[in-house]
PDB file of C-alpha atoms in Angstrom:
ATOM      1  CA  UNK Z   1       0.000   0.000   0.000  1.00  0.00           C
ATOM      2  CA  UNK Z   2       1.473   3.372  -0.962  1.00  0.00           C
ATOM      3  CA  UNK Z   3       0.979   6.548   0.990  1.00  0.00           C
ATOM      4  CA  UNK Z   4       0.660   9.923  -0.698  1.00  0.00           C
ATOM      5  CA  UNK Z   5       3.261  12.365   0.543  1.00  0.00           C
ATOM      6  CA  UNK Z   6       3.139  16.090  -0.118  1.00  0.00           C
ATOM      7  CA  UNK Z   7       6.437  17.958  -0.136  1.00  0.00           C
ATOM      8  CA  UNK Z   8       6.209  21.638   0.734  1.00  0.00           C
ATOM      9  CA  UNK Z   9       9.041  24.001  -0.078  1.00  0.00           C
ATOM     10  CA  UNK Z  10       8.765  27.551   1.146  1.00  0.00           C
ATOM     11  CA  UNK Z  11      11.520  30.125   1.043  1.00  0.00           C
ATOM     12  CA  UNK Z  12      12.913  31.221   4.369  1.00  0.00           C
ATOM     13  CA  UNK Z  13      12.307  34.864   3.451  1.00  0.00           C
ATOM     14  CA  UNK Z  14       8.528  34.421   3.155  1.00  0.00           C
ATOM     15  CA  UNK Z  15       6.726  37.081   5.216  1.00  0.00           C
ATOM     16  CA  UNK Z  16       4.586  35.461   7.924  1.00  0.00           C
ATOM     17  CA  UNK Z  17       2.762  36.637  11.049  1.00  0.00           C
ATOM     18  CA  UNK Z  18       4.072  35.597  14.464  1.00  0.00           C
ATOM     19  CA  UNK Z  19       1.635  36.264  17.297  1.00  0.00           C
ATOM     20  CA  UNK Z  20       3.053  38.834  19.678  1.00  0.00           C
ATOM     21  CA  UNK Z  21       5.769  39.920  17.212  1.00  0.00           C
ATOM     22  CA  UNK Z  22       3.908  40.945  14.072  1.00  0.00           C
ATOM     23  CA  UNK Z  23       5.215  40.196  10.588  1.00  0.00           C
ATOM     24  CA  UNK Z  24       8.656  38.702  10.108  1.00  0.00           C
ATOM     25  CA  UNK Z  25      10.553  36.512   7.682  1.00  0.00           C
ATOM     26  CA  UNK Z  26       9.930  32.810   8.218  1.00  0.00           C
ATOM     27  CA  UNK Z  27      13.564  32.282   9.173  1.00  0.00           C
ATOM     28  CA  UNK Z  28      13.172  34.772  12.042  1.00  0.00           C
ATOM     29  CA  UNK Z  29      10.243  32.832  13.544  1.00  0.00           C
ATOM     30  CA  UNK Z  30      12.478  29.913  14.446  1.00  0.00           C
ATOM     31  CA  UNK Z  31      15.273  32.161  15.766  1.00  0.00           C
ATOM     32  CA  UNK Z  32      12.925  34.280  17.888  1.00  0.00           C
ATOM     33  CA  UNK Z  33      11.201  31.285  19.434  1.00  0.00           C
ATOM     34  CA  UNK Z  34      14.490  29.462  20.019  1.00  0.00           C
ATOM     35  CA  UNK Z  35      15.859  32.488  21.851  1.00  0.00           C
ATOM     36  CA  UNK Z  36      12.710  32.800  23.964  1.00  0.00           C
ATOM     37  CA  UNK Z  37      11.694  29.163  24.494  1.00  0.00           C
ATOM     38  CA  UNK Z  38      14.583  26.872  23.416  1.00  0.00           C
ATOM     39  CA  UNK Z  39      15.394  24.952  20.244  1.00  0.00           C
ATOM     40  CA  UNK Z  40      12.466  22.518  20.055  1.00  0.00           C
ATOM     41  CA  UNK Z  41       9.887  25.301  20.521  1.00  0.00           C
ATOM     42  CA  UNK Z  42      11.540  27.240  17.694  1.00  0.00           C
ATOM     43  CA  UNK Z  43      11.181  24.298  15.329  1.00  0.00           C
ATOM     44  CA  UNK Z  44       7.581  23.691  16.425  1.00  0.00           C
ATOM     45  CA  UNK Z  45       6.682  27.353  15.893  1.00  0.00           C
ATOM     46  CA  UNK Z  46       8.169  27.350  12.386  1.00  0.00           C
ATOM     47  CA  UNK Z  47       6.313  24.145  11.477  1.00  0.00           C
ATOM     48  CA  UNK Z  48       3.034  25.578  12.827  1.00  0.00           C
ATOM     49  CA  UNK Z  49       3.473  28.847  10.901  1.00  0.00           C
ATOM     50  CA  UNK Z  50       4.183  27.006   7.621  1.00  0.00           C
ATOM     51  CA  UNK Z  51       1.229  24.661   8.188  1.00  0.00           C
ATOM     52  CA  UNK Z  52      -1.131  27.586   8.778  1.00  0.00           C
ATOM     53  CA  UNK Z  53       0.304  29.617   5.879  1.00  0.00           C
ATOM     54  CA  UNK Z  54       0.005  26.724   3.383  1.00  0.00           C
ATOM     55  CA  UNK Z  55      -3.272  25.385   4.786  1.00  0.00           C
ATOM     56  CA  UNK Z  56      -2.057  21.791   5.148  1.00  0.00           C
ATOM     57  CA  UNK Z  57      -1.043  19.694   8.145  1.00  0.00           C
ATOM     58  CA  UNK Z  58       2.677  18.954   8.508  1.00  0.00           C
ATOM     59  CA  UNK Z  59       3.575  15.624  10.060  1.00  0.00           C
ATOM     60  CA  UNK Z  60       7.331  15.596   9.386  1.00  0.00           C
ATOM     61  CA  UNK Z  61      10.014  18.096   8.472  1.00  0.00           C
ATOM     62  CA  UNK Z  62      13.602  18.034   7.226  1.00  0.00           C
ATOM     63  CA  UNK Z  63      16.292  20.450   8.312  1.00  0.00           C
ATOM     64  CA  UNK Z  64      19.151  20.693   5.832  1.00  0.00           C
ATOM     65  CA  UNK Z  65      21.751  22.999   4.314  1.00  0.00           C
ATOM     66  CA  UNK Z  66      22.046  24.091   0.679  1.00  0.00           C
ATOM     67  CA  UNK Z  67      24.050  21.047  -0.376  1.00  0.00           C
ATOM     68  CA  UNK Z  68      21.553  18.704   1.285  1.00  0.00           C
ATOM     69  CA  UNK Z  69      18.708  20.479  -0.515  1.00  0.00           C
ATOM     70  CA  UNK Z  70      20.589  20.201  -3.799  1.00  0.00           C
ATOM     71  CA  UNK Z  71      21.055  16.459  -3.230  1.00  0.00           C
ATOM     72  CA  UNK Z  72      17.338  16.018  -2.512  1.00  0.00           C
ATOM     73  CA  UNK Z  73      16.353  17.894  -5.690  1.00  0.00           C
ATOM     74  CA  UNK Z  74      18.919  15.953  -7.728  1.00  0.00           C
ATOM     75  CA  UNK Z  75      17.628  12.623  -6.375  1.00  0.00           C
ATOM     76  CA  UNK Z  76      14.156  13.557  -7.655  1.00  0.00           C
ATOM     77  CA  UNK Z  77      15.465  14.278 -11.157  1.00  0.00           C
ATOM     78  CA  UNK Z  78      16.616  17.866 -10.749  1.00  0.00           C
ATOM     79  CA  UNK Z  79      15.026  21.046 -12.059  1.00  0.00           C
ATOM     80  CA  UNK Z  80      15.176  21.923 -15.735  1.00  0.00           C
ATOM     81  CA  UNK Z  81      15.539  25.634 -16.462  1.00  0.00           C
ATOM     82  CA  UNK Z  82      15.786  27.605 -19.688  1.00  0.00           C
ATOM     83  CA  UNK Z  83      17.727  30.795 -19.008  1.00  0.00           C
ATOM     84  CA  UNK Z  84      17.601  32.985 -22.137  1.00  0.00           C
ATOM     85  CA  UNK Z  85      20.944  34.695 -21.437  1.00  0.00           C
ATOM     86  CA  UNK Z  86      24.455  33.837 -20.268  1.00  0.00           C
ATOM     87  CA  UNK Z  87      25.108  33.545 -16.527  1.00  0.00           C
ATOM     88  CA  UNK Z  88      28.490  33.891 -14.826  1.00  0.00           C
ATOM     89  CA  UNK Z  89      28.701  32.510 -11.303  1.00  0.00           C
ATOM     90  CA  UNK Z  90      31.022  34.661  -9.208  1.00  0.00           C
ATOM     91  CA  UNK Z  91      30.297  33.524  -5.670  1.00  0.00           C
ATOM     92  CA  UNK Z  92      33.384  32.155  -3.838  1.00  0.00           C
ATOM     93  CA  UNK Z  93      31.688  28.726  -3.542  1.00  0.00           C
ATOM     94  CA  UNK Z  94      32.211  28.293  -7.264  1.00  0.00           C
TER      95      UNK Z  94
END
């Protein structure tokens, strides 16, 4: 029996409302709540905000860095893009 899984990706700079603090970037929600109520409460607050914002329940989450995210996208077949002009990558990572 297969189970349908929905993957939600939301940028960390999405503007969301945090009760008692007003509007902030999603990334700030976790930091604020971690500073006030410890690490686990920060994660729970971020998950709750995303769930409410997207209108779907969230049962699991993944915390990763950019390279982990890239590996996940690559394992699903990548993202095909057509960029109609030349791009030069100048960031020190490259």
